[in-house]
PDB file of C-alpha atoms in Angstrom:
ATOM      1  CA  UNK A 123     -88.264 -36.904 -72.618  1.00  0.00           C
ATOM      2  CA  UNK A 124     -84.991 -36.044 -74.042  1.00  0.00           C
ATOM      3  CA  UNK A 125     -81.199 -37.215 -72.389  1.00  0.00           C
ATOM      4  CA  UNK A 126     -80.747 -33.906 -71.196  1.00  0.00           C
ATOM      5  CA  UNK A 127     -84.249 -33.695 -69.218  1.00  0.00           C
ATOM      6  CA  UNK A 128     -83.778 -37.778 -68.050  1.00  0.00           C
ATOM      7  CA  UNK A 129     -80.193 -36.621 -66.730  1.00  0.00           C
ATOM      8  CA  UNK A 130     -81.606 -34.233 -64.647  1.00  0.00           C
ATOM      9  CA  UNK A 131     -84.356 -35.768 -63.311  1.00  0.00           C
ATOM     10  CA  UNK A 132     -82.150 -38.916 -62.736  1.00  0.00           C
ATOM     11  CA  UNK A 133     -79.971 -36.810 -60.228  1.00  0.00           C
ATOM     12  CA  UNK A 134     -82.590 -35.059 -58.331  1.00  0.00           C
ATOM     13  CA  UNK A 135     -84.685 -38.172 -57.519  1.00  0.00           C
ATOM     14  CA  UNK A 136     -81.409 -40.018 -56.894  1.00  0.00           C
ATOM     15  CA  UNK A 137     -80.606 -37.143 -54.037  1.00  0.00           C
ATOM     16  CA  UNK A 138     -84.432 -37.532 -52.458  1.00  0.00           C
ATOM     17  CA  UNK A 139     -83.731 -41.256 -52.699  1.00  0.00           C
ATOM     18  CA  UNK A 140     -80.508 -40.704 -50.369  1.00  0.00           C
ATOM     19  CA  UNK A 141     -82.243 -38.167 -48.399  1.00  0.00           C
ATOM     20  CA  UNK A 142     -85.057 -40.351 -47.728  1.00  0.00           C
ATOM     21  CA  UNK A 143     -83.664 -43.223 -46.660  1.00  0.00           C
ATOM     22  CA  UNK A 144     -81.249 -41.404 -44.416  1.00  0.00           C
ATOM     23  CA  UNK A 145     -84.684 -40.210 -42.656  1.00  0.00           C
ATOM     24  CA  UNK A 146     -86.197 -43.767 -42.145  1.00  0.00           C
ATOM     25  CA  UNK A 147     -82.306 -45.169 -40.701  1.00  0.00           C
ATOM     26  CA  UNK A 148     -82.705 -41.781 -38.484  1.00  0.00           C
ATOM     27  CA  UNK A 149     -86.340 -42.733 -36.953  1.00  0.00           C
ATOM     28  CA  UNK A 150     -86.650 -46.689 -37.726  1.00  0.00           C
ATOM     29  CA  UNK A 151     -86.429 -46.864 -33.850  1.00  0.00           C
ATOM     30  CA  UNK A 152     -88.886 -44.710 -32.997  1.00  0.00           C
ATOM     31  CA  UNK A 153     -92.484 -45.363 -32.220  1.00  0.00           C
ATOM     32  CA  UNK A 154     -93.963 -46.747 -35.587  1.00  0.00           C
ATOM     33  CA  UNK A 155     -97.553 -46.042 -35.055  1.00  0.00           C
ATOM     34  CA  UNK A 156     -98.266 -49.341 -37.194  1.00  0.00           C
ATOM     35  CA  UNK A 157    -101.710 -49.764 -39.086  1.00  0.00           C
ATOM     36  CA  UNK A 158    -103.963 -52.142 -41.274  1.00  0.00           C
ATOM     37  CA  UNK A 159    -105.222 -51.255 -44.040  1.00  0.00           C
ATOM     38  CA  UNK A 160    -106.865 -53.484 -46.267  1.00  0.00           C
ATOM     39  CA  UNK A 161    -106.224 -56.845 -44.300  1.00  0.00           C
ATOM     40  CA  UNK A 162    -104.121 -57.527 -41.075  1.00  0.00           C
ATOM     41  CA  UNK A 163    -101.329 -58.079 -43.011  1.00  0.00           C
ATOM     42  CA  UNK A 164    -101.189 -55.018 -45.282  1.00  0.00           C
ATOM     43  CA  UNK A 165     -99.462 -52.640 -43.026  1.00  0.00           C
ATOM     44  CA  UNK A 166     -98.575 -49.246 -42.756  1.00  0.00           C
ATOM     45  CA  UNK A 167     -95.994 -47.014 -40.610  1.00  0.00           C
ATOM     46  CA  UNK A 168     -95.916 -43.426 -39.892  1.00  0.00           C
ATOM     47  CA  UNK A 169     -92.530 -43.596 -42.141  1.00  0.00           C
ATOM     48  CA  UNK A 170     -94.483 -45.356 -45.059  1.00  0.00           C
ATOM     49  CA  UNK A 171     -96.570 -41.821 -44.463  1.00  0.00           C
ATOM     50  CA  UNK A 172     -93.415 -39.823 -44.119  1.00  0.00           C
ATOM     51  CA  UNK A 173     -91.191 -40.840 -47.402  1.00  0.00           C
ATOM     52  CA  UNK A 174     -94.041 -40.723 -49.457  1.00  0.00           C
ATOM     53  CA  UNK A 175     -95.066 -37.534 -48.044  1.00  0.00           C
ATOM     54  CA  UNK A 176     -91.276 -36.189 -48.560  1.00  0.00           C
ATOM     55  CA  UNK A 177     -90.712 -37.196 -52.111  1.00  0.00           C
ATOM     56  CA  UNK A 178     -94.272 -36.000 -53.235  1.00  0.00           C
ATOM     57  CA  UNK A 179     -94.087 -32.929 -51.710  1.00  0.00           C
ATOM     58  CA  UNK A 180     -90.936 -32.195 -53.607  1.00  0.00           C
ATOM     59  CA  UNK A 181     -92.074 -33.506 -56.896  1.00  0.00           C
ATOM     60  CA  UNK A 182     -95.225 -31.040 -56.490  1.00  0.00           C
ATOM     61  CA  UNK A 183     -92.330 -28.007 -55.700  1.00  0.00           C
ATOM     62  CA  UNK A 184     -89.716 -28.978 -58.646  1.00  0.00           C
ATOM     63  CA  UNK A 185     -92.052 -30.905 -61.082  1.00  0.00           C
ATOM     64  CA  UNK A 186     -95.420 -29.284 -60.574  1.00  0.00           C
ATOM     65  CA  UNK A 187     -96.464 -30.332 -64.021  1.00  0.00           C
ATOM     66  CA  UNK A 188     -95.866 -34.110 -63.354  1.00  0.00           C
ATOM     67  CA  UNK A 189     -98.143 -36.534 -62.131  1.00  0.00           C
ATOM     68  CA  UNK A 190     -97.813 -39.248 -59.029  1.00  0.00           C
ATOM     69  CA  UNK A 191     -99.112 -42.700 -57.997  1.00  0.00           C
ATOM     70  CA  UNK A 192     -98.088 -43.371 -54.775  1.00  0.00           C
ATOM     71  CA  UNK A 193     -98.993 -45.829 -52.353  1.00  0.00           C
ATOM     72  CA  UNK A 194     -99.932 -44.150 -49.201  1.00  0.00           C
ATOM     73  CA  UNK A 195    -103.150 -41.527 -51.078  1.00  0.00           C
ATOM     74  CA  UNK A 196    -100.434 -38.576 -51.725  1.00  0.00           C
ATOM     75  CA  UNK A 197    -100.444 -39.038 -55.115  1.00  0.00           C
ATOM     76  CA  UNK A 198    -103.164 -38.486 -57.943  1.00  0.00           C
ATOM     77  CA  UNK A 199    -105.915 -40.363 -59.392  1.00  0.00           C
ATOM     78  CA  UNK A 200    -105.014 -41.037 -63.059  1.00  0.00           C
ATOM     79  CA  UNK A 201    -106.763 -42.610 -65.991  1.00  0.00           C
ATOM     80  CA  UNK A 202    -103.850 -42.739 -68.557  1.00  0.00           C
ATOM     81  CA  UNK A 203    -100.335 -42.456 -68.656  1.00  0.00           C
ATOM     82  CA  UNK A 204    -100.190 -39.315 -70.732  1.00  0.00           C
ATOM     83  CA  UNK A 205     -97.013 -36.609 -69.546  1.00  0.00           C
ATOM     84  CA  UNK A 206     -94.722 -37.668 -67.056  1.00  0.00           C
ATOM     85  CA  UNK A 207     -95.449 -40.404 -63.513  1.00  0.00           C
ATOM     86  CA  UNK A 208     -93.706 -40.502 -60.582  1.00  0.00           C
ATOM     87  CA  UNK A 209     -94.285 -43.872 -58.789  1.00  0.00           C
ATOM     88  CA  UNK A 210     -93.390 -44.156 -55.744  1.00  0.00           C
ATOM     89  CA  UNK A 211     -93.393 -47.149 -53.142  1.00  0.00           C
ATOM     90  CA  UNK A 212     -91.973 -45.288 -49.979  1.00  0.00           C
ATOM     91  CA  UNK A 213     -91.067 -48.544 -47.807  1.00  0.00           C
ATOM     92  CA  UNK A 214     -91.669 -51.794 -50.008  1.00  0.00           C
ATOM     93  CA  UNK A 215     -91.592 -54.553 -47.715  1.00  0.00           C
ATOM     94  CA  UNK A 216     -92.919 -53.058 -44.729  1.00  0.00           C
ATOM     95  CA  UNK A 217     -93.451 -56.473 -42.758  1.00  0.00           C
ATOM     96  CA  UNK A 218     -89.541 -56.966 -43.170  1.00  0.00           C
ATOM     97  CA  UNK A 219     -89.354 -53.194 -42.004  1.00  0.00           C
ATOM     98  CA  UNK A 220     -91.519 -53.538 -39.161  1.00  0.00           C
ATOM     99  CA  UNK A 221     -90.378 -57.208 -38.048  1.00  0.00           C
ATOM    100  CA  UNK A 222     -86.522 -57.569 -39.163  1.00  0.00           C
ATOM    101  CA  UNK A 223     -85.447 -53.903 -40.080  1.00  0.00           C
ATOM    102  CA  UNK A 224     -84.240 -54.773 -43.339  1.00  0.00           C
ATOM    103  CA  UNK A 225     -84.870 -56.245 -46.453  1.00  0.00           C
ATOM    104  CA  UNK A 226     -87.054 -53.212 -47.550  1.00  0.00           C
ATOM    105  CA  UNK A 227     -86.401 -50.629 -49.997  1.00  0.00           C
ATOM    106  CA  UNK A 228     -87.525 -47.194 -51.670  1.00  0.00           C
ATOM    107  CA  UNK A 229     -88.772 -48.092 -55.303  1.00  0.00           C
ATOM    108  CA  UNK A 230     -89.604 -45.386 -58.015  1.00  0.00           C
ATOM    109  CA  UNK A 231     -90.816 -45.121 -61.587  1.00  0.00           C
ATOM    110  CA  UNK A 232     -90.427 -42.990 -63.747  1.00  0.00           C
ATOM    111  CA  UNK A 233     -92.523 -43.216 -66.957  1.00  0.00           C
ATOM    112  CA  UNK A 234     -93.328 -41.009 -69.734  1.00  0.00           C
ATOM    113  CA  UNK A 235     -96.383 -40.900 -72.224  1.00  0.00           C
ATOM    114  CA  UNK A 236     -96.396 -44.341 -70.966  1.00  0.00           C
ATOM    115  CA  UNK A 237     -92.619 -45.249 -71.613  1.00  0.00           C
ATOM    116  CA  UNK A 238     -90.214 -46.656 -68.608  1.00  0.00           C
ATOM    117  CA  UNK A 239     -87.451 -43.738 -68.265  1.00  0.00           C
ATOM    118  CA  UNK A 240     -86.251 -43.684 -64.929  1.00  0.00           C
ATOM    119  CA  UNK A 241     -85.960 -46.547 -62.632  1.00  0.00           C
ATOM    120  CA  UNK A 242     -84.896 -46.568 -58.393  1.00  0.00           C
ATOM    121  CA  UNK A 243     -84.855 -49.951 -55.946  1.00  0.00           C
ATOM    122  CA  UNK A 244     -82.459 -48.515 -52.950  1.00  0.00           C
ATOM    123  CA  UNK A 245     -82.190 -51.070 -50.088  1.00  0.00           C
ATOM    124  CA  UNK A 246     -82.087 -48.939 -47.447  1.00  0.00           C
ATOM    125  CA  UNK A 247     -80.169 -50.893 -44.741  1.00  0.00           C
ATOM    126  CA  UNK A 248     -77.390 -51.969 -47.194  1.00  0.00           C
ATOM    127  CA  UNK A 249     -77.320 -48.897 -49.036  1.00  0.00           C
ATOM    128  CA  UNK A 250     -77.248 -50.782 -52.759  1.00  0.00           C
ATOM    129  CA  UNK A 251     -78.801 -48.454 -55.033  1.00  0.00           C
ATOM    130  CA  UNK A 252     -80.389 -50.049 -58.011  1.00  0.00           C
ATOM    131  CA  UNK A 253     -80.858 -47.392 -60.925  1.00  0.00           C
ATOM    132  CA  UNK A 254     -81.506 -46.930 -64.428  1.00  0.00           C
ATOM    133  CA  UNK A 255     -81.965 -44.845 -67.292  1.00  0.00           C
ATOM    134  CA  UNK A 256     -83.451 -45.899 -70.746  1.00  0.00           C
ATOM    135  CA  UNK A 257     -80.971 -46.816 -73.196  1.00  0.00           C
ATOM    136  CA  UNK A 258     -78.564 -46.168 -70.490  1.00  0.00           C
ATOM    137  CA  UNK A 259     -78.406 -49.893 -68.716  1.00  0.00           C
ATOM    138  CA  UNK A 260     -79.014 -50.612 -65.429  1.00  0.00           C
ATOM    139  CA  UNK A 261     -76.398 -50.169 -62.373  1.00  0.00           C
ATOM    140  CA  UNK A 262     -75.719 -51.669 -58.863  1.00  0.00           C
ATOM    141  CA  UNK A 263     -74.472 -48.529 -57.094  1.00  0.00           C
ATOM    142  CA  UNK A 264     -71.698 -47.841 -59.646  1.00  0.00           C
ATOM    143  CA  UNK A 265     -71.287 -51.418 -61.256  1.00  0.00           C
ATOM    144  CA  UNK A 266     -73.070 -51.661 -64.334  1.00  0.00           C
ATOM    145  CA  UNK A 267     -75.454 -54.915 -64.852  1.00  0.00           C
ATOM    146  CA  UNK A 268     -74.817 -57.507 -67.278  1.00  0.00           C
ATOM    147  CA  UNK A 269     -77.737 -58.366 -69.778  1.00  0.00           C
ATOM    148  CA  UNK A 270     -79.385 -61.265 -68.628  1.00  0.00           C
ATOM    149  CA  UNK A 271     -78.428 -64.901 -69.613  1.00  0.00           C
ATOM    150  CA  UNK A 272     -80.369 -65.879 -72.570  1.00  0.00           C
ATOM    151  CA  UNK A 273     -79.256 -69.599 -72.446  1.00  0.00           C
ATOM    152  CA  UNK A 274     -80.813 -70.453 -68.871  1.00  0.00           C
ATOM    153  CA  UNK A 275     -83.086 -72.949 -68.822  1.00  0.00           C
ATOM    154  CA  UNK A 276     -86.435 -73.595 -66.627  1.00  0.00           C
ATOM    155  CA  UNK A 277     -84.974 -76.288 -64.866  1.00  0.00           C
ATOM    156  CA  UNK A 278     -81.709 -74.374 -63.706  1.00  0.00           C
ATOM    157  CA  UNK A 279     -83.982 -71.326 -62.610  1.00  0.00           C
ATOM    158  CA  UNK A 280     -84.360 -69.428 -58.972  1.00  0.00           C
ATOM    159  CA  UNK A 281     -87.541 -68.168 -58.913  1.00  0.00           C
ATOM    160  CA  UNK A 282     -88.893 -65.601 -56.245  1.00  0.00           C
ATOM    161  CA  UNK A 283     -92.471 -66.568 -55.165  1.00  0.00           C
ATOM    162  CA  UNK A 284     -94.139 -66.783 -51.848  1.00  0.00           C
ATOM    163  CA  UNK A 285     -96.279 -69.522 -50.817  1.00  0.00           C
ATOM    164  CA  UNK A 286     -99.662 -67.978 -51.351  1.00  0.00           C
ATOM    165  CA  UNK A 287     -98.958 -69.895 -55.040  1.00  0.00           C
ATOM    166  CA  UNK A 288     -99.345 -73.042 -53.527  1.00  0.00           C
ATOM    167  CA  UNK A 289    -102.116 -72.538 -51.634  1.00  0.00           C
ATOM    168  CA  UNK A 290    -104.609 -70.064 -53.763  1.00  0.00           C
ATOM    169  CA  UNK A 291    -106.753 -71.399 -57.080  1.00  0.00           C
ATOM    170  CA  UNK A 292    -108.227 -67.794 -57.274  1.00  0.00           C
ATOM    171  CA  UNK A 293    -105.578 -67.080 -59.968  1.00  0.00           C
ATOM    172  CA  UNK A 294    -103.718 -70.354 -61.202  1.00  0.00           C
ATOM    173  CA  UNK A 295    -104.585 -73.812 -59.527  1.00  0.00           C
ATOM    174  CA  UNK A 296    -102.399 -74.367 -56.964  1.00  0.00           C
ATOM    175  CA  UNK A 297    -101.150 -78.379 -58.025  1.00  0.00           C
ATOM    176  CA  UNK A 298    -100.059 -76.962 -61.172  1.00  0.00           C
ATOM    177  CA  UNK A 299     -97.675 -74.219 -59.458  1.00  0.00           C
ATOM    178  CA  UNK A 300     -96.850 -77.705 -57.147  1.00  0.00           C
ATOM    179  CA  UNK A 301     -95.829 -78.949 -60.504  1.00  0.00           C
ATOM    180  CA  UNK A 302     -93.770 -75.097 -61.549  1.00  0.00           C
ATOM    181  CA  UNK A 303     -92.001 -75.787 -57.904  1.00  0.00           C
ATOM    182  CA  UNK A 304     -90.845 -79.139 -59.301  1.00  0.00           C
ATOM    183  CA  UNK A 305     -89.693 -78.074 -62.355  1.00  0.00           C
ATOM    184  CA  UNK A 306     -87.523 -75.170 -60.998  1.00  0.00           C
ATOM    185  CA  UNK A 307     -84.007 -75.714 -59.315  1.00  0.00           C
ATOM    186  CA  UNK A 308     -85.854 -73.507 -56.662  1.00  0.00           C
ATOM    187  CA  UNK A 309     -88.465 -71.178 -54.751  1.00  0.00           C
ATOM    188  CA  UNK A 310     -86.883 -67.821 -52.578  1.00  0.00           C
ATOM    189  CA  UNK A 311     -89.348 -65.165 -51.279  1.00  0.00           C
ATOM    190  CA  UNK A 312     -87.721 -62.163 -49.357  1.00  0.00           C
ATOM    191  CA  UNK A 313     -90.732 -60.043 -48.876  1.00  0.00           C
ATOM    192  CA  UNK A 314     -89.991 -56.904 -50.761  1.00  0.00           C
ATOM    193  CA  UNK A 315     -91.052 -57.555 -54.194  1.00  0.00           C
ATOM    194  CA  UNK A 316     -88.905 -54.295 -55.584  1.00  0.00           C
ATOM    195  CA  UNK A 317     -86.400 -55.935 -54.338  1.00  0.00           C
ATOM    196  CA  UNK A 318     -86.932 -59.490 -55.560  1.00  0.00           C
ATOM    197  CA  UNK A 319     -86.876 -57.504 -59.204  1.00  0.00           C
ATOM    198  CA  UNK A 320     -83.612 -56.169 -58.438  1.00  0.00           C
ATOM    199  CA  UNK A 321     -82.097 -59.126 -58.169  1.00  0.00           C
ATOM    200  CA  UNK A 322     -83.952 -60.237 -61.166  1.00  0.00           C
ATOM    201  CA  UNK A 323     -82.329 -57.640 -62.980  1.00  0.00           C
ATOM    202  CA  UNK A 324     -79.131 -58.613 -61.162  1.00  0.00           C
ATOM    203  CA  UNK A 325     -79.243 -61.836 -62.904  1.00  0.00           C
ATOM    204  CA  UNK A 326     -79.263 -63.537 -59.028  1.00  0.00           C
ATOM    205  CA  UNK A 327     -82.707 -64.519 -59.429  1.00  0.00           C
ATOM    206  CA  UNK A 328     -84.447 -65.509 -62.305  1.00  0.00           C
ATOM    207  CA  UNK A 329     -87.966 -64.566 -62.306  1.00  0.00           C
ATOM    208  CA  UNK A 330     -90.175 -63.520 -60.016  1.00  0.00           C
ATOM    209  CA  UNK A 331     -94.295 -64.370 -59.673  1.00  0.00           C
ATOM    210  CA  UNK A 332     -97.021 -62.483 -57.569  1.00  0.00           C
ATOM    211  CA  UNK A 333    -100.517 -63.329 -57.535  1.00  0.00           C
ATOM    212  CA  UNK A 334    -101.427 -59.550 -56.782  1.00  0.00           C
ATOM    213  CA  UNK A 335     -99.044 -56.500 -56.768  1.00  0.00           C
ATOM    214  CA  UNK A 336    -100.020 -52.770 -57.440  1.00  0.00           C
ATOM    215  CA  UNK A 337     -97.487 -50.172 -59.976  1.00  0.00           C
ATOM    216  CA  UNK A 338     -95.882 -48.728 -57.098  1.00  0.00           C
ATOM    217  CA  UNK A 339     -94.324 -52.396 -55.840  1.00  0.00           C
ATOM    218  CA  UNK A 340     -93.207 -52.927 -59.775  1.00  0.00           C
ATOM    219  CA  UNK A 341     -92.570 -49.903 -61.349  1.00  0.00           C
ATOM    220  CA  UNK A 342     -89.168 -48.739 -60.555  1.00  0.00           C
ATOM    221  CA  UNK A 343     -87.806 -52.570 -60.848  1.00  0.00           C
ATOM    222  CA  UNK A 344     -89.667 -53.297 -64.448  1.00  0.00           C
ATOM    223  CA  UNK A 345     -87.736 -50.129 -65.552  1.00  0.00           C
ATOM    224  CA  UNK A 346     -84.335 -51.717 -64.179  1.00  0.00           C
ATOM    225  CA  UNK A 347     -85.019 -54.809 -65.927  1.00  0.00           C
ATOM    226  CA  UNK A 348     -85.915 -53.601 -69.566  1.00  0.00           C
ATOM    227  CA  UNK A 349     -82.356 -52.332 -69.410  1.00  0.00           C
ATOM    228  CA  UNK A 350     -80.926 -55.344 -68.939  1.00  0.00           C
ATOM    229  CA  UNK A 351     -83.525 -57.415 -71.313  1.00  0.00           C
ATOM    230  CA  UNK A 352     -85.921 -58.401 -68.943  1.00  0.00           C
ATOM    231  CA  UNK A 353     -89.772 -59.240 -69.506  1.00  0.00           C
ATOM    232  CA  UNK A 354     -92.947 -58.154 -67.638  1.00  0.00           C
ATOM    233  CA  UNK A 355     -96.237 -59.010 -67.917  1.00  0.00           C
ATOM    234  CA  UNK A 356     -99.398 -60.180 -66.599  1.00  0.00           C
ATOM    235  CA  UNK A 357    -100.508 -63.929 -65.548  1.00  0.00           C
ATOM    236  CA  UNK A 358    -101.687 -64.248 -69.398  1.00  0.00           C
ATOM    237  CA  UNK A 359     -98.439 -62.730 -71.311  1.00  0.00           C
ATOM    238  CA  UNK A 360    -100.186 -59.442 -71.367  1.00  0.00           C
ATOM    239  CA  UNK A 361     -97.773 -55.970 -70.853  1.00  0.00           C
ATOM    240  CA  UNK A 362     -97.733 -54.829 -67.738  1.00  0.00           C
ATOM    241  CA  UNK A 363    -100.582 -52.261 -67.652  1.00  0.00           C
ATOM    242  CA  UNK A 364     -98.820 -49.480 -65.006  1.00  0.00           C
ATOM    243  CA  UNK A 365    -102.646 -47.730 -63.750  1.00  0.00           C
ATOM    244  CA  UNK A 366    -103.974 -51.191 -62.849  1.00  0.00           C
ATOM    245  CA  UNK A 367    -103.090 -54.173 -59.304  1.00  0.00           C
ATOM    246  CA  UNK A 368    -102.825 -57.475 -61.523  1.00  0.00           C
ATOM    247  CA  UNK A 369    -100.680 -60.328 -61.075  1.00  0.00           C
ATOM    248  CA  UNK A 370     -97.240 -59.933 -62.016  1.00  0.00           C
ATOM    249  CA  UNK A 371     -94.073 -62.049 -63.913  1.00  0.00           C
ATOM    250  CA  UNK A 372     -91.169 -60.454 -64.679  1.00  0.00           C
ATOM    251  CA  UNK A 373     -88.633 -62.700 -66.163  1.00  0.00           C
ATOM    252  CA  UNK A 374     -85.664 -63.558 -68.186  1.00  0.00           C
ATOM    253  CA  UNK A 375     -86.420 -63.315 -71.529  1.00  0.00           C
ATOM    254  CA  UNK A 376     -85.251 -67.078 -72.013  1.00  0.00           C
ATOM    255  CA  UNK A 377     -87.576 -68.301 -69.287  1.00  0.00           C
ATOM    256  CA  UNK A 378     -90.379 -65.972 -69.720  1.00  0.00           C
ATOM    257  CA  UNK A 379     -92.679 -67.829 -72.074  1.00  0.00           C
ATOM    258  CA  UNK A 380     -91.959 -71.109 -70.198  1.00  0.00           C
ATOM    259  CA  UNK A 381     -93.360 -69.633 -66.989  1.00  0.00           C
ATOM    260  CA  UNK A 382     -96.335 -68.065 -69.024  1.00  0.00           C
ATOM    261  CA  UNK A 383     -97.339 -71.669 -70.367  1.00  0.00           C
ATOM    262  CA  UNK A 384     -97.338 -72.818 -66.947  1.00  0.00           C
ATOM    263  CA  UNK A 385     -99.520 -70.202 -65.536  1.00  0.00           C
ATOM    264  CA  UNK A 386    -102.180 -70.297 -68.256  1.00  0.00           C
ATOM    265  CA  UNK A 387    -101.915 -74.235 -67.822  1.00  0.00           C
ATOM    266  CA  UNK A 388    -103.087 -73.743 -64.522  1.00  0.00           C
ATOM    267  CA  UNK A 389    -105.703 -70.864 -66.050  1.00  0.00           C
ATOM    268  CA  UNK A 390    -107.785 -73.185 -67.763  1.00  0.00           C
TER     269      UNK A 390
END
């Protein structure tokens, strides 16, 4: 994908962002029709259904040669990265939408032949638009982000992680994250893990963990924070693999390996 190409598909998703979340402020009030899907606590609104519906349908009418992954089943089933991904997380942080009305946000990737190009985290309720373009940095609305601090140390870190950490050996054993949360100057969870990777990329936050989280949650926030130096990976160090749900540590580069050790301590 060339500058010229990235520009343009920068401004037209940036527009459908806008749009979109002008639609879910518009009908946030309304009847929500609220679901489960996998678990009682994986939920889904007829606006999740809506946005997704929205952008895809207008990715299909100006980019019908580009593919989708999108939460909701709009998108496509892929088995590489090959050409050019949309993916899209319509509402991330639908508890917060459903519960607080806030603290939720539109994320979308953009990757091509595999490669982070275009990254969106818009907070809907507080209208901050996270964005980026490789090579280009990574903005708050129109303030451009620093690159992140690589003196910090583990011990002067904020780290987003909710308490499923502490609580869960199914990944790492739960007394060694006891022992991470000691370490740390401190533990924040908002709910919206696009979000939480904004203000990783911010420089705000410092890291954040999940035991589980699928592209569309990540995408659009591991594109803001290559921009600004940032690291993602998997609980072992691995790349972030964008087809595949895996845990998920995206980082300041000066903290990164630090957290890695910790995890695979609690691996063994």
């Amino acid at each position: 994908m060339n500058q010229e190409q990235r520009q343009e598909i920068y401004e037209t998703a940036r527009n459908w962002i806008y749009e979109a979340g002008a639609q879910i402020r518009e009908h946030m009030n309304e009847p929500l029709g609220i679901e489960a899907k996998s678990n009682p606590n994986d939920l889904v609104t007829i606006l999740d259904k809506q946005t997704e519906k929205f952008l895809v349908d207008r990715i299909h009418q100006t980019y019908p040669e580009h593919h989708i992954i999108g939460e909701e089943g709009f998108g496509d089933t892929l088995s590489n990265v090959d050409g050019t991904i949309w993916i899209i997380d319509p509402i991330d942080g639908t508890m917060n939408f459903i519960h607080q009305k806030r603290t939720f946000a539109i994320s979308i990737g953009i990757l091509h032949n595999g490669v982070g190009e275009i990254g969106f985290v818009y907070d809907v309720m507080d209208d901050i638009l996270y964005h980026a373009k490789r090579g280009e940095g990574a903005f708050k609305n129109d303030i451009k982000l620093a690159s992140l601090d690589k003196e910090k140390k583990l011990e002067e870190a904020i780290v987003g992680m909710n308490h499923f950490w502490l609580c869960n050996n199914k990944v790492v054993d739960y007394t060694v994250m006891q022992k991470f949360v000691r370490t740390i100057r401190g533990a924040r969870t908002i709910g919206s893990a696009a979000l939480e990777l904004a203000h990783v990329a911010e420089g705000i936050q410092d890291a954040y963990l999940a035991l589980s989280l699928a592209p569309w949650d990540v995408a659009g926030g591991i594109i803001l924070n290559k921009e600004v130096g940032g690291i993602a990976g998997d609980a072992d160090g691995n790349p972030w693999n964008p087809l595949e749900r895996s845990p998920a540590v995206v980082a300041n580069p000066a903290i990164y390996r630090s957290i890695i050790e910790f995890l695979k301590e609690g691996r063994k």
